[in-house]
XYZ file of C-alpha atoms in Angstrom:
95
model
C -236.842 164.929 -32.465
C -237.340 165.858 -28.961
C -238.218 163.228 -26.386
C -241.338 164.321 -23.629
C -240.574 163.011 -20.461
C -243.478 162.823 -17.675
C -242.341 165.004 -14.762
C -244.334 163.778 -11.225
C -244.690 166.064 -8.081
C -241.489 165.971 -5.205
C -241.901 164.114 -1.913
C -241.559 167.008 0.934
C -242.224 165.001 3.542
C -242.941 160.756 4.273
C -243.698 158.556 7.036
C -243.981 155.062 7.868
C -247.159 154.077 8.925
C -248.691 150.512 10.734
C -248.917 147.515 8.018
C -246.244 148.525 5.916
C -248.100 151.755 4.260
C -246.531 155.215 3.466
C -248.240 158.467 3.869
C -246.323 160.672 1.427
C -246.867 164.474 1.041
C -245.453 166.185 -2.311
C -244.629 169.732 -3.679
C -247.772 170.245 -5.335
C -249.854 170.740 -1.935
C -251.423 166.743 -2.143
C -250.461 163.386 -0.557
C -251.197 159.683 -1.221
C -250.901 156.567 0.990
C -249.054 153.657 -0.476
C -249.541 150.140 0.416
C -245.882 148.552 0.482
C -246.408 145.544 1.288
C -246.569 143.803 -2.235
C -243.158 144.808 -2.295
C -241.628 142.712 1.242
C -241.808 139.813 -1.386
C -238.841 140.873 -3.719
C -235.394 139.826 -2.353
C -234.115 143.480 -2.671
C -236.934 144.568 0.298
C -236.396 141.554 2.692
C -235.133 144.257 5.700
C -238.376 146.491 5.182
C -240.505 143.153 6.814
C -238.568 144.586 10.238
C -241.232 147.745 11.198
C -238.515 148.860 13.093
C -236.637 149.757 9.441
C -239.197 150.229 7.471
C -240.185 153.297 9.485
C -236.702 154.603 9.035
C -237.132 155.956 5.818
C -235.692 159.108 4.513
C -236.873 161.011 1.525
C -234.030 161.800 -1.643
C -232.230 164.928 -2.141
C -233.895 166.933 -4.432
C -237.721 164.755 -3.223
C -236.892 162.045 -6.321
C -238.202 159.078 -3.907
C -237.627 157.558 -0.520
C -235.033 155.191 0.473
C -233.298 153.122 3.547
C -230.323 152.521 2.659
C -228.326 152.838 -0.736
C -229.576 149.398 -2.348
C -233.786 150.039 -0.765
C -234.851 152.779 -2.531
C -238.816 153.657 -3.885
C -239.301 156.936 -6.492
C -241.781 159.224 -6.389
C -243.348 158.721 -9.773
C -243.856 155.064 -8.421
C -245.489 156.206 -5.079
C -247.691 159.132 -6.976
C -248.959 157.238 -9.748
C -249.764 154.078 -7.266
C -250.439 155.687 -4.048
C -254.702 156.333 -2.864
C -255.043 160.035 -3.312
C -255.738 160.911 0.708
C -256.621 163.898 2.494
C -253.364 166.347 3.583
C -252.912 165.881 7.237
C -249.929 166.643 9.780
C -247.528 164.444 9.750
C -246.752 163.384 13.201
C -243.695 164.229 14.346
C -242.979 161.351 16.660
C -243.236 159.085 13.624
């Protein structure tokens, strides 16, 4: 009996965006924007309120999810099954 696991696009690229959303760009050419801001409620996220580190995100080896720090992490089945589907744009990179 063989178990069938999901598989879910790779983040390339992130960023932080104003009000606590993520524009995320993956492997397979499309992005989606991801409001995080249910999550500033959860003990675990209580630094993200701070803009200052929520914007300074950095995206997994390997494009598995995004993280701060090695107890704040998001995956990327999370952010692509959640996210709005948005149009691919440049990230900017003064983020």
């Amino acid at each position: 009996m063989s178990a069938h696991f999901a598989t879910y696009p790779k983040i390339v690229d992130a960023v932080a965006l104003q009000g606590h959303r993520l524009r995320v760009h993956f492997d397979n050419g499309e992005a989606r924007l991801y409001d995080f801001r249910p999550h500033l409620e959860r003990d675990m996220f209580q630094l993200l309120r701070n803009e200052i580190f929520f914007r300074a995100l950095r995206v997994d080896a390997g494009g598995y999810g995004l993280s701060w720090n090695d107890d704040m992490d998001i995956a990327a089945s999370e952010l692509w099954l959640n996210g709005t589907p948005v149009e691919v744009q440049p990230l900017s990179p003064s983020r």
